[in-house]
mmCIF file of C-alpha atoms and ligand atoms in Angstrom:
data_model
loop_
_atom_site.group_PDB
_atom_site.id
_atom_site.type_symbol
_atom_site.label_atom_id
_atom_site.label_comp_id
_atom_site.label_asym_id
_atom_site.label_seq_id
_atom_site.Cartn_x
_atom_site.Cartn_y
_atom_site.Cartn_z
ATOM 1 C CA UNK A 1 51.939 -83.818 112.885
ATOM 2 C CA UNK A 2 51.289 -85.881 109.724
ATOM 3 C CA UNK A 3 48.481 -85.342 107.590
ATOM 4 C CA UNK A 4 46.085 -87.891 109.251
ATOM 5 C CA UNK A 5 46.784 -85.644 112.697
ATOM 6 C CA UNK A 6 46.017 -82.817 110.803
ATOM 7 C CA UNK A 7 42.603 -84.249 109.412
ATOM 8 C CA UNK A 8 41.661 -85.533 112.740
ATOM 9 C CA UNK A 9 42.618 -82.210 114.224
ATOM 10 C CA UNK A 10 40.482 -80.447 112.113
ATOM 11 C CA UNK A 11 37.472 -83.071 111.919
ATOM 12 C CA UNK A 12 38.041 -84.339 108.399
ATOM 13 C CA UNK A 13 38.912 -88.404 109.815
ATOM 14 C CA UNK A 14 36.067 -89.402 112.240
ATOM 15 C CA UNK A 15 37.824 -91.177 115.038
ATOM 16 C CA UNK A 16 35.805 -93.744 117.311
ATOM 17 C CA UNK A 17 35.081 -90.921 119.557
ATOM 18 C CA UNK A 18 33.655 -88.634 116.646
ATOM 19 C CA UNK A 19 31.459 -91.531 115.282
ATOM 20 C CA UNK A 20 29.781 -91.758 119.247
ATOM 21 C CA UNK A 21 29.698 -87.911 119.116
ATOM 22 C CA UNK A 22 27.583 -88.661 115.542
ATOM 23 C CA UNK A 23 25.850 -91.232 116.819
ATOM 24 C CA UNK A 24 24.838 -89.161 120.329
ATOM 25 C CA UNK A 25 24.051 -86.085 118.103
ATOM 26 C CA UNK A 26 21.746 -88.179 115.471
ATOM 27 C CA UNK A 27 20.137 -89.155 118.899
ATOM 28 C CA UNK A 28 19.724 -85.282 120.345
ATOM 29 C CA UNK A 29 18.534 -84.272 116.851
ATOM 30 C CA UNK A 30 15.955 -86.862 116.563
ATOM 31 C CA UNK A 31 14.709 -86.073 120.028
ATOM 32 C CA UNK A 32 14.643 -82.643 119.580
ATOM 33 C CA UNK A 33 12.526 -82.694 116.639
ATOM 34 C CA UNK A 34 9.855 -84.712 118.413
ATOM 35 C CA UNK A 35 9.281 -81.908 120.896
ATOM 36 C CA UNK A 36 8.883 -79.080 118.007
ATOM 37 C CA UNK A 37 5.530 -77.667 116.381
ATOM 38 C CA UNK A 38 5.674 -78.850 113.042
ATOM 39 C CA UNK A 39 3.602 -77.343 109.985
ATOM 40 C CA UNK A 40 4.021 -77.727 106.046
ATOM 41 C CA UNK A 41 4.862 -75.137 103.960
ATOM 42 C CA UNK A 42 2.183 -74.077 101.298
ATOM 43 C CA UNK A 43 4.908 -75.576 99.240
ATOM 44 C CA UNK A 44 4.983 -78.907 100.996
ATOM 45 C CA UNK A 45 7.861 -78.755 102.917
ATOM 46 C CA UNK A 46 8.562 -79.125 106.339
ATOM 47 C CA UNK A 47 9.130 -76.357 108.943
ATOM 48 C CA UNK A 48 10.055 -77.265 112.663
ATOM 49 C CA UNK A 49 9.570 -74.195 115.031
ATOM 50 C CA UNK A 50 12.591 -73.742 116.895
ATOM 51 C CA UNK A 51 13.936 -71.137 119.131
ATOM 52 C CA UNK A 52 10.909 -68.986 118.023
ATOM 53 C CA UNK A 53 11.105 -69.387 114.157
ATOM 54 C CA UNK A 54 10.410 -71.608 111.538
ATOM 55 C CA UNK A 55 13.189 -73.755 110.670
ATOM 56 C CA UNK A 56 13.020 -75.333 107.175
ATOM 57 C CA UNK A 57 13.562 -79.193 107.642
ATOM 58 C CA UNK A 58 16.437 -79.146 104.858
ATOM 59 C CA UNK A 59 18.846 -76.936 107.220
ATOM 60 C CA UNK A 60 17.755 -77.448 110.251
ATOM 61 C CA UNK A 61 20.818 -79.387 111.161
ATOM 62 C CA UNK A 62 22.993 -76.910 109.390
ATOM 63 C CA UNK A 63 21.540 -74.071 111.488
ATOM 64 C CA UNK A 64 22.281 -76.207 114.945
ATOM 65 C CA UNK A 65 25.854 -76.877 113.975
ATOM 66 C CA UNK A 66 26.396 -72.936 113.014
ATOM 67 C CA UNK A 67 25.046 -71.914 116.089
ATOM 68 C CA UNK A 68 27.071 -74.515 118.192
ATOM 69 C CA UNK A 69 30.450 -74.180 116.266
ATOM 70 C CA UNK A 70 30.729 -70.702 114.494
ATOM 71 C CA UNK A 71 33.266 -68.529 115.712
ATOM 72 C CA UNK A 72 33.155 -65.144 114.421
ATOM 73 C CA UNK A 73 36.278 -62.740 113.719
ATOM 74 C CA UNK A 74 36.179 -58.688 114.687
ATOM 75 C CA UNK A 75 36.867 -58.253 111.048
ATOM 76 C CA UNK A 76 33.666 -60.355 110.046
ATOM 77 C CA UNK A 77 30.641 -59.031 108.053
ATOM 78 C CA UNK A 78 27.166 -60.627 108.295
ATOM 79 C CA UNK A 79 24.806 -60.101 105.793
ATOM 80 C CA UNK A 80 21.622 -60.927 106.987
ATOM 81 C CA UNK A 81 17.789 -61.235 105.996
ATOM 82 C CA UNK A 82 14.353 -62.741 105.460
ATOM 83 C CA UNK A 83 14.729 -64.840 102.053
ATOM 84 C CA UNK A 84 13.151 -62.583 99.079
ATOM 85 C CA UNK A 85 14.316 -59.269 100.616
ATOM 86 C CA UNK A 86 17.192 -58.305 98.628
ATOM 87 C CA UNK A 87 19.804 -60.825 99.876
ATOM 88 C CA UNK A 88 21.264 -60.906 96.299
ATOM 89 C CA UNK A 89 21.613 -57.548 95.946
ATOM 90 C CA UNK A 90 23.020 -56.827 99.589
ATOM 91 C CA UNK A 91 25.643 -59.515 98.669
ATOM 92 C CA UNK A 92 26.563 -58.081 95.499
ATOM 93 C CA UNK A 93 26.767 -54.417 96.912
ATOM 94 C CA UNK A 94 29.296 -55.536 100.299
ATOM 95 C CA UNK A 95 31.364 -57.848 98.202
ATOM 96 C CA UNK A 96 32.079 -54.627 95.552
ATOM 97 C CA UNK A 97 32.204 -52.033 98.605
ATOM 98 C CA UNK A 98 34.434 -54.098 100.532
ATOM 99 C CA UNK A 99 36.978 -55.332 97.613
ATOM 100 C CA UNK A 100 36.629 -52.784 95.345
ATOM 101 C CA UNK A 101 40.493 -52.220 95.634
ATOM 102 C CA UNK A 102 41.207 -55.773 95.218
ATOM 103 C CA UNK A 103 40.292 -55.812 91.384
ATOM 104 C CA UNK A 104 39.661 -53.338 88.532
ATOM 105 C CA UNK A 105 35.613 -53.438 88.294
ATOM 106 C CA UNK A 106 35.474 -55.213 84.827
ATOM 107 C CA UNK A 107 37.520 -58.042 86.008
ATOM 108 C CA UNK A 108 35.600 -58.371 89.631
ATOM 109 C CA UNK A 109 34.906 -61.986 90.653
ATOM 110 C CA UNK A 110 31.302 -60.735 91.294
ATOM 111 C CA UNK A 111 30.975 -61.321 87.467
ATOM 112 C CA UNK A 112 31.916 -64.722 87.192
ATOM 113 C CA UNK A 113 31.023 -66.198 90.389
ATOM 114 C CA UNK A 114 27.917 -64.503 91.071
ATOM 115 C CA UNK A 115 27.128 -62.775 95.067
ATOM 116 C CA UNK A 116 26.133 -66.094 96.452
ATOM 117 C CA UNK A 117 29.699 -67.732 95.793
ATOM 118 C CA UNK A 118 31.347 -65.176 97.424
ATOM 119 C CA UNK A 119 29.131 -64.222 100.557
ATOM 120 C CA UNK A 120 28.378 -67.525 101.728
ATOM 121 C CA UNK A 121 25.036 -68.817 103.457
ATOM 122 C CA UNK A 122 25.872 -70.750 106.526
ATOM 123 C CA UNK A 123 22.964 -72.570 106.361
ATOM 124 C CA UNK A 124 22.320 -73.383 102.996
ATOM 125 C CA UNK A 125 26.344 -73.469 102.044
ATOM 126 C CA UNK A 126 29.064 -73.687 104.391
ATOM 127 C CA UNK A 127 27.287 -76.037 107.170
ATOM 128 C CA UNK A 128 24.551 -77.820 105.352
ATOM 129 C CA UNK A 129 26.977 -80.958 104.961
ATOM 130 C CA UNK A 130 29.670 -80.681 107.399
ATOM 131 C CA UNK A 131 28.801 -79.397 110.947
ATOM 132 C CA UNK A 132 32.571 -77.949 111.126
ATOM 133 C CA UNK A 133 33.388 -76.666 107.674
ATOM 134 C CA UNK A 134 37.224 -75.149 106.862
ATOM 135 C CA UNK A 135 36.012 -71.509 106.532
ATOM 136 C CA UNK A 136 39.285 -70.276 106.036
ATOM 137 C CA UNK A 137 39.785 -71.911 103.056
ATOM 138 C CA UNK A 138 36.288 -71.317 102.310
ATOM 139 C CA UNK A 139 36.804 -67.763 102.556
ATOM 140 C CA UNK A 140 38.951 -66.576 100.217
ATOM 141 C CA UNK A 141 38.818 -62.789 100.016
ATOM 142 C CA UNK A 142 39.187 -60.810 103.707
ATOM 143 C CA UNK A 143 37.426 -59.864 105.686
ATOM 144 C CA UNK A 144 35.135 -62.742 105.745
ATOM 145 C CA UNK A 145 31.279 -61.856 104.135
ATOM 146 C CA UNK A 146 29.256 -64.621 105.202
ATOM 147 C CA UNK A 147 25.267 -64.737 105.205
ATOM 148 C CA UNK A 148 22.225 -66.055 107.312
ATOM 149 C CA UNK A 149 18.638 -65.691 107.447
ATOM 150 C CA UNK A 150 18.267 -67.096 111.281
ATOM 151 C CA UNK A 151 16.874 -64.447 113.247
ATOM 152 C CA UNK A 152 18.900 -61.978 115.376
ATOM 153 C CA UNK A 153 17.982 -63.585 118.954
ATOM 154 C CA UNK A 154 19.207 -67.247 116.901
ATOM 155 C CA UNK A 155 22.341 -65.876 115.829
ATOM 156 C CA UNK A 156 25.854 -67.494 117.695
ATOM 157 C CA UNK A 157 26.546 -65.430 120.925
ATOM 158 C CA UNK A 158 30.264 -65.011 119.378
ATOM 159 C CA UNK A 159 28.330 -62.621 116.214
ATOM 160 C CA UNK A 160 26.772 -60.821 118.825
ATOM 161 C CA UNK A 161 29.823 -60.550 120.925
ATOM 162 C CA UNK A 162 32.578 -59.444 118.440
ATOM 163 C CA UNK A 163 33.258 -56.367 117.036
ATOM 164 C CA UNK A 164 32.123 -57.626 113.748
ATOM 165 C CA UNK A 165 29.399 -56.063 111.958
ATOM 166 C CA UNK A 166 25.921 -57.263 110.590
ATOM 167 C CA UNK A 167 23.951 -55.636 107.860
ATOM 168 C CA UNK A 168 20.577 -56.254 107.629
ATOM 169 C CA UNK A 169 17.835 -55.973 104.615
ATOM 170 C CA UNK A 170 14.244 -56.083 104.734
ATOM 171 C CA UNK A 171 11.492 -55.612 102.223
ATOM 172 C CA UNK A 172 7.890 -54.650 102.540
ATOM 173 C CA UNK A 173 5.823 -57.722 103.239
ATOM 174 C CA UNK A 174 3.901 -57.569 100.661
ATOM 175 C CA UNK A 175 6.304 -57.558 98.221
ATOM 176 C CA UNK A 176 8.321 -60.114 99.845
ATOM 177 C CA UNK A 177 5.298 -62.459 99.664
ATOM 178 C CA UNK A 178 4.983 -62.021 96.256
ATOM 179 C CA UNK A 179 8.287 -62.824 95.460
ATOM 180 C CA UNK A 180 8.524 -65.672 97.994
ATOM 181 C CA UNK A 181 5.516 -67.251 96.585
ATOM 182 C CA UNK A 182 7.093 -67.217 92.793
ATOM 183 C CA UNK A 183 10.194 -68.486 93.975
ATOM 184 C CA UNK A 184 9.271 -71.241 96.259
ATOM 185 C CA UNK A 185 7.444 -73.319 93.507
ATOM 186 C CA UNK A 186 10.693 -74.536 92.327
ATOM 187 C CA UNK A 187 11.337 -76.903 95.691
ATOM 188 C CA UNK A 188 7.230 -78.117 95.756
ATOM 189 C CA UNK A 189 7.165 -81.794 95.251
ATOM 190 C CA UNK A 190 5.427 -83.114 92.331
ATOM 191 C CA UNK A 191 3.216 -84.682 94.147
ATOM 192 C CA UNK A 192 1.935 -81.447 95.869
ATOM 193 C CA UNK A 193 -0.185 -79.294 94.033
ATOM 194 C CA UNK A 194 0.253 -75.711 93.560
ATOM 195 C CA UNK A 195 -1.096 -73.390 96.087
ATOM 196 C CA UNK A 196 -3.156 -70.550 95.430
ATOM 197 C CA UNK A 197 -1.996 -66.859 96.060
ATOM 198 C CA UNK A 198 -4.756 -66.376 98.620
ATOM 199 C CA UNK A 199 -3.782 -70.258 99.911
ATOM 200 C CA UNK A 200 -0.085 -68.900 100.672
ATOM 201 C CA UNK A 201 -1.124 -65.559 102.207
ATOM 202 C CA UNK A 202 -3.272 -67.076 104.469
ATOM 203 C CA UNK A 203 -0.117 -69.292 105.954
ATOM 204 C CA UNK A 204 1.916 -66.103 105.754
ATOM 205 C CA UNK A 205 -0.607 -64.282 107.709
ATOM 206 C CA UNK A 206 -0.204 -66.711 110.148
ATOM 207 C CA UNK A 207 3.235 -66.042 109.985
ATOM 208 C CA UNK A 208 4.305 -70.073 108.939
ATOM 209 C CA UNK A 209 6.690 -69.305 106.486
ATOM 210 C CA UNK A 210 10.926 -69.979 106.044
ATOM 211 C CA UNK A 211 12.424 -67.945 109.405
ATOM 212 C CA UNK A 212 9.507 -66.550 109.933
ATOM 213 C CA UNK A 213 7.378 -65.013 111.443
ATOM 214 C CA UNK A 214 7.932 -62.186 109.095
ATOM 215 C CA UNK A 215 7.397 -59.467 111.833
ATOM 216 C CA UNK A 216 9.574 -61.124 114.931
ATOM 217 C CA UNK A 217 12.747 -61.180 112.335
ATOM 218 C CA UNK A 218 12.166 -57.475 111.231
ATOM 219 C CA UNK A 219 11.721 -56.371 114.474
ATOM 220 C CA UNK A 220 14.371 -58.192 116.209
ATOM 221 C CA UNK A 221 17.117 -56.842 113.617
ATOM 222 C CA UNK A 222 15.400 -53.392 114.049
ATOM 223 C CA UNK A 223 15.749 -53.245 117.509
ATOM 224 C CA UNK A 224 19.315 -54.540 117.757
ATOM 225 C CA UNK A 225 19.803 -51.790 115.094
ATOM 226 C CA UNK A 226 18.222 -49.202 117.299
ATOM 227 C CA UNK A 227 20.310 -50.130 120.377
ATOM 228 C CA UNK A 228 23.807 -50.821 118.588
ATOM 229 C CA UNK A 229 23.763 -48.546 115.658
ATOM 230 C CA UNK A 230 27.432 -49.290 115.158
ATOM 231 C CA UNK A 231 27.195 -52.866 114.962
ATOM 232 C CA UNK A 232 24.128 -53.322 112.831
ATOM 233 C CA UNK A 233 23.107 -51.706 110.064
ATOM 234 C CA UNK A 234 19.036 -51.914 109.019
ATOM 235 C CA UNK A 235 18.284 -51.234 105.153
ATOM 236 C CA UNK A 236 15.364 -51.490 103.199
ATOM 237 C CA UNK A 237 14.792 -52.689 99.449
ATOM 238 C CA UNK A 238 12.606 -50.090 98.771
ATOM 239 C CA UNK A 239 15.251 -47.318 99.878
ATOM 240 C CA UNK A 240 17.801 -48.856 97.479
ATOM 241 C CA UNK A 241 15.702 -48.707 94.653
ATOM 242 C CA UNK A 242 14.679 -44.942 95.327
ATOM 243 C CA UNK A 243 18.358 -44.065 95.991
ATOM 244 C CA UNK A 244 21.147 -46.476 95.796
ATOM 245 C CA UNK A 245 24.011 -44.009 95.539
ATOM 246 C CA UNK A 246 23.525 -42.374 99.004
ATOM 247 C CA UNK A 247 23.025 -45.843 100.342
ATOM 248 C CA UNK A 248 25.814 -46.666 99.325
ATOM 249 C CA UNK A 249 27.517 -44.287 100.769
ATOM 250 C CA UNK A 250 25.768 -45.424 103.930
ATOM 251 C CA UNK A 251 26.912 -48.981 103.570
ATOM 252 C CA UNK A 252 30.590 -47.933 103.011
ATOM 253 C CA UNK A 253 30.795 -46.097 105.770
ATOM 254 C CA UNK A 254 29.502 -48.339 108.234
ATOM 255 C CA UNK A 255 31.559 -50.798 107.158
ATOM 256 C CA UNK A 256 34.521 -49.051 107.333
ATOM 257 C CA UNK A 257 35.043 -48.543 103.542
ATOM 258 C CA UNK A 258 33.779 -44.955 102.899
ATOM 259 C CA UNK A 259 34.696 -43.517 99.505
ATOM 260 C CA UNK A 260 37.481 -40.935 99.162
ATOM 261 C CA UNK A 261 36.335 -37.799 97.343
ATOM 262 C CA UNK A 262 38.638 -39.063 94.663
ATOM 263 C CA UNK A 263 36.525 -42.171 94.777
ATOM 264 C CA UNK A 264 33.454 -40.108 94.689
ATOM 265 C CA UNK A 265 34.815 -38.097 91.390
ATOM 266 C CA UNK A 266 35.612 -40.516 89.382
ATOM 267 C CA UNK A 267 32.279 -42.092 89.259
ATOM 268 C CA UNK A 268 33.315 -45.659 91.200
ATOM 269 C CA UNK A 269 29.902 -45.162 93.542
ATOM 270 C CA UNK A 270 27.716 -45.032 90.031
ATOM 271 C CA UNK A 271 30.437 -48.005 88.500
ATOM 272 C CA UNK A 272 29.414 -50.246 91.882
ATOM 273 C CA UNK A 273 25.632 -49.395 91.490
ATOM 274 C CA UNK A 274 25.466 -50.530 88.141
ATOM 275 C CA UNK A 275 27.723 -53.305 88.350
ATOM 276 C CA UNK A 276 25.246 -54.696 91.248
ATOM 277 C CA UNK A 277 22.347 -54.128 89.139
ATOM 278 C CA UNK A 278 19.066 -56.262 88.562
ATOM 279 C CA UNK A 279 19.780 -56.247 84.642
ATOM 280 C CA UNK A 280 23.585 -56.701 85.193
ATOM 281 C CA UNK A 281 23.510 -59.848 87.658
ATOM 282 C CA UNK A 282 20.553 -61.291 85.888
ATOM 283 C CA UNK A 283 22.492 -61.451 82.768
ATOM 284 C CA UNK A 284 25.413 -63.219 84.024
ATOM 285 C CA UNK A 285 26.475 -66.308 82.587
ATOM 286 C CA UNK A 286 26.664 -67.898 85.965
ATOM 287 C CA UNK A 287 22.800 -66.548 86.576
ATOM 288 C CA UNK A 288 21.678 -67.508 83.430
ATOM 289 C CA UNK A 289 23.199 -70.783 82.571
ATOM 290 C CA UNK A 290 24.700 -71.902 86.126
ATOM 291 C CA UNK A 291 22.965 -74.992 87.117
ATOM 292 C CA UNK A 292 22.661 -74.910 90.969
ATOM 293 C CA UNK A 293 23.484 -72.517 93.770
ATOM 294 C CA UNK A 294 22.894 -74.115 97.159
ATOM 295 C CA UNK A 295 20.141 -76.389 95.705
ATOM 296 C CA UNK A 296 18.669 -73.280 94.276
ATOM 297 C CA UNK A 297 18.126 -72.826 90.420
ATOM 298 C CA UNK A 298 19.966 -69.217 89.666
ATOM 299 C CA UNK A 299 17.729 -67.989 87.306
ATOM 300 C CA UNK A 300 14.646 -68.080 89.676
ATOM 301 C CA UNK A 301 17.002 -65.120 91.784
ATOM 302 C CA UNK A 302 16.073 -63.159 89.390
ATOM 303 C CA UNK A 303 12.344 -62.280 89.074
ATOM 304 C CA UNK A 304 11.404 -58.700 88.237
ATOM 305 C CA UNK A 305 13.660 -57.012 91.019
ATOM 306 C CA UNK A 306 11.001 -53.618 91.489
ATOM 307 C CA UNK A 307 8.905 -52.039 94.456
ATOM 308 C CA UNK A 308 5.306 -52.375 94.168
ATOM 309 C CA UNK A 309 4.631 -55.562 92.211
ATOM 310 C CA UNK A 310 2.153 -56.470 94.884
ATOM 311 C CA UNK A 311 -0.205 -54.513 93.311
ATOM 312 C CA UNK A 312 -0.378 -56.811 90.046
ATOM 313 C CA UNK A 313 -1.169 -59.791 92.309
ATOM 314 C CA UNK A 314 -3.086 -59.070 95.438
ATOM 315 C CA UNK A 315 -6.476 -58.643 95.933
ATOM 316 C CA UNK A 316 -7.891 -56.077 98.034
ATOM 317 C CA UNK A 317 -9.131 -57.701 100.679
ATOM 318 C CA UNK A 318 -5.556 -59.351 100.953
ATOM 319 C CA UNK A 319 -4.283 -55.830 100.869
ATOM 320 C CA UNK A 320 -6.510 -54.916 103.528
ATOM 321 C CA UNK A 321 -5.736 -57.775 105.701
ATOM 322 C CA UNK A 322 -1.728 -57.024 105.606
ATOM 323 C CA UNK A 323 -2.155 -53.529 105.725
ATOM 324 C CA UNK A 324 -3.512 -54.243 109.669
ATOM 325 C CA UNK A 325 -1.739 -56.642 110.647
ATOM 326 C CA UNK A 326 1.627 -53.909 109.822
ATOM 327 C CA UNK A 327 0.016 -51.670 111.567
ATOM 328 C CA UNK A 328 -0.843 -53.636 114.282
ATOM 329 C CA UNK A 329 2.641 -55.454 114.344
ATOM 330 C CA UNK A 330 4.751 -52.128 113.814
ATOM 331 C CA UNK A 331 2.982 -50.185 116.683
ATOM 332 C CA UNK A 332 5.290 -48.053 118.217
ATOM 333 C CA UNK A 333 7.889 -49.637 116.768
ATOM 334 C CA UNK A 334 9.261 -46.452 115.435
ATOM 335 C CA UNK A 335 9.548 -48.953 111.856
ATOM 336 C CA UNK A 336 7.770 -48.181 108.846
ATOM 337 C CA UNK A 337 7.414 -49.767 105.603
ATOM 338 C CA UNK A 338 7.196 -48.234 102.257
ATOM 339 C CA UNK A 339 4.497 -49.833 100.135
ATOM 340 C CA UNK A 340 4.974 -47.657 97.321
ATOM 341 C CA UNK A 341 8.057 -45.940 95.919
ATOM 342 C CA UNK A 342 9.577 -42.887 94.315
ATOM 343 C CA UNK A 343 11.099 -43.187 90.917
ATOM 344 C CA UNK A 344 14.701 -43.596 91.214
ATOM 345 C CA UNK A 345 16.342 -40.304 90.177
ATOM 346 C CA UNK A 346 18.652 -42.101 88.069
ATOM 347 C CA UNK A 347 18.083 -45.569 87.430
ATOM 348 C CA UNK A 348 21.324 -47.744 87.061
ATOM 349 C CA UNK A 349 19.635 -51.062 86.356
HETATM 350 P P1 A3P B 1 11.007 -60.105 92.633
HETATM 351 O O1 A3P B 1 10.723 -61.217 93.040
HETATM 352 O O2 A3P B 1 10.488 -59.051 93.626
HETATM 353 O O3 A3P B 1 11.908 -59.229 91.596
HETATM 354 P P2 A3P B 1 16.742 -62.206 97.492
HETATM 355 O O4 A3P B 1 18.081 -61.796 96.860
HETATM 356 O O5 A3P B 1 16.520 -62.168 99.153
HETATM 357 O O6 A3P B 1 16.389 -63.746 97.122
HETATM 358 O O7 A3P B 1 15.617 -61.421 96.843
HETATM 359 C C1 A3P B 1 15.219 -61.770 95.806
HETATM 360 C C2 A3P B 1 14.293 -60.828 95.042
HETATM 361 O O8 A3P B 1 15.177 -59.790 94.934
HETATM 362 C C3 A3P B 1 13.729 -60.940 93.892
HETATM 363 O O9 A3P B 1 12.368 -59.711 93.944
HETATM 364 C C4 A3P B 1 14.528 -60.698 92.737
HETATM 365 O O10 A3P B 1 14.258 -60.379 91.566
HETATM 366 C C5 A3P B 1 15.373 -59.033 93.535
HETATM 367 N N1 A3P B 1 16.558 -58.894 93.018
HETATM 368 C C6 A3P B 1 17.668 -59.767 92.877
HETATM 369 N N2 A3P B 1 18.640 -58.734 92.535
HETATM 370 C C7 A3P B 1 18.331 -57.895 92.525
HETATM 371 C C8 A3P B 1 19.288 -56.520 92.091
HETATM 372 N N3 A3P B 1 20.727 -56.520 91.785
HETATM 373 N N4 A3P B 1 18.891 -55.144 92.197
HETATM 374 C C9 A3P B 1 17.083 -55.717 92.633
HETATM 375 N N5 A3P B 1 16.586 -56.511 93.149
HETATM 376 C C10 A3P B 1 17.267 -57.754 92.995
#
């Protein structure tokens, strides 16, 4: 087989059939979009209600390609979350646990590349401009660590059916929403006026936001984690803040990379906590001076990195409304959110 044939085989060079397929697929996509409910986010971007979640238009095709084409391996690890729930932190922790024996901590690629280039996103990165990305070459380290924001119900079947592992990070909705409001302003077109926090909260309470409804997303992964505890680990941002060491142990054990007594004695867990801390990641050159990561200005990935910041922004009326919504949505689920947090015994920030 020569290079052109190999390229054809892996779908790089479009054949006439591919081109036909491309036209059909574009038609199908346009048709699908016509049938879906559509809303504008508070920062002026289109959201389509697809398979029960609000999919941003910018990644819609990528989501469908990912669902259609991705084949999971038993060894894969998936980092899943809603935006602004601590994805960056969880990616850093997962990468550091799994690859801790590949290089000395101070030479970790985490320090030069950052978490988002080591645990790549399906919809914002790998499938964004390519329906069949070359995953073998895109995932340098093994096992493959990959990430997505799409809800559990919409994951490709091979992820659910394989022996791969899923780690989910959630965060209380008040802090998630405040974080999201600050973050999304960078995506607001110039002709769209900034929304007030109250306006944004109104949409959030109606649950119209990227990859929401919030509670459906969280409960989807929560229920799956209850049914398949060996497959899905459900973590909460606030718990990691309160005790990062015990959660690092839990995460490592779940992923099949438990810390040995020797490692514990030598402070490996503390080292990982430190290297992945907000203060350390924020100061990395790739985040301070990097241009864009998947369309995001890297310095906006790090704002305050603390629980309970909602106290500084939300009015009592909004808090009351959200508390009621939380109570109603989580009723009988067995899941609770921490709206306030104990200070960590030792801060690695
Ligand atoms: P704030 O906006 O409240 O500061 P995501 O990574 O899912 O986009 O989540 C972003 C939120 O996580 C932001 O919250 C960000 O500051 C915080 N964050 C990023 N890295 C962190 C880290 N290493 N430790 C704790 N929080 C972190």
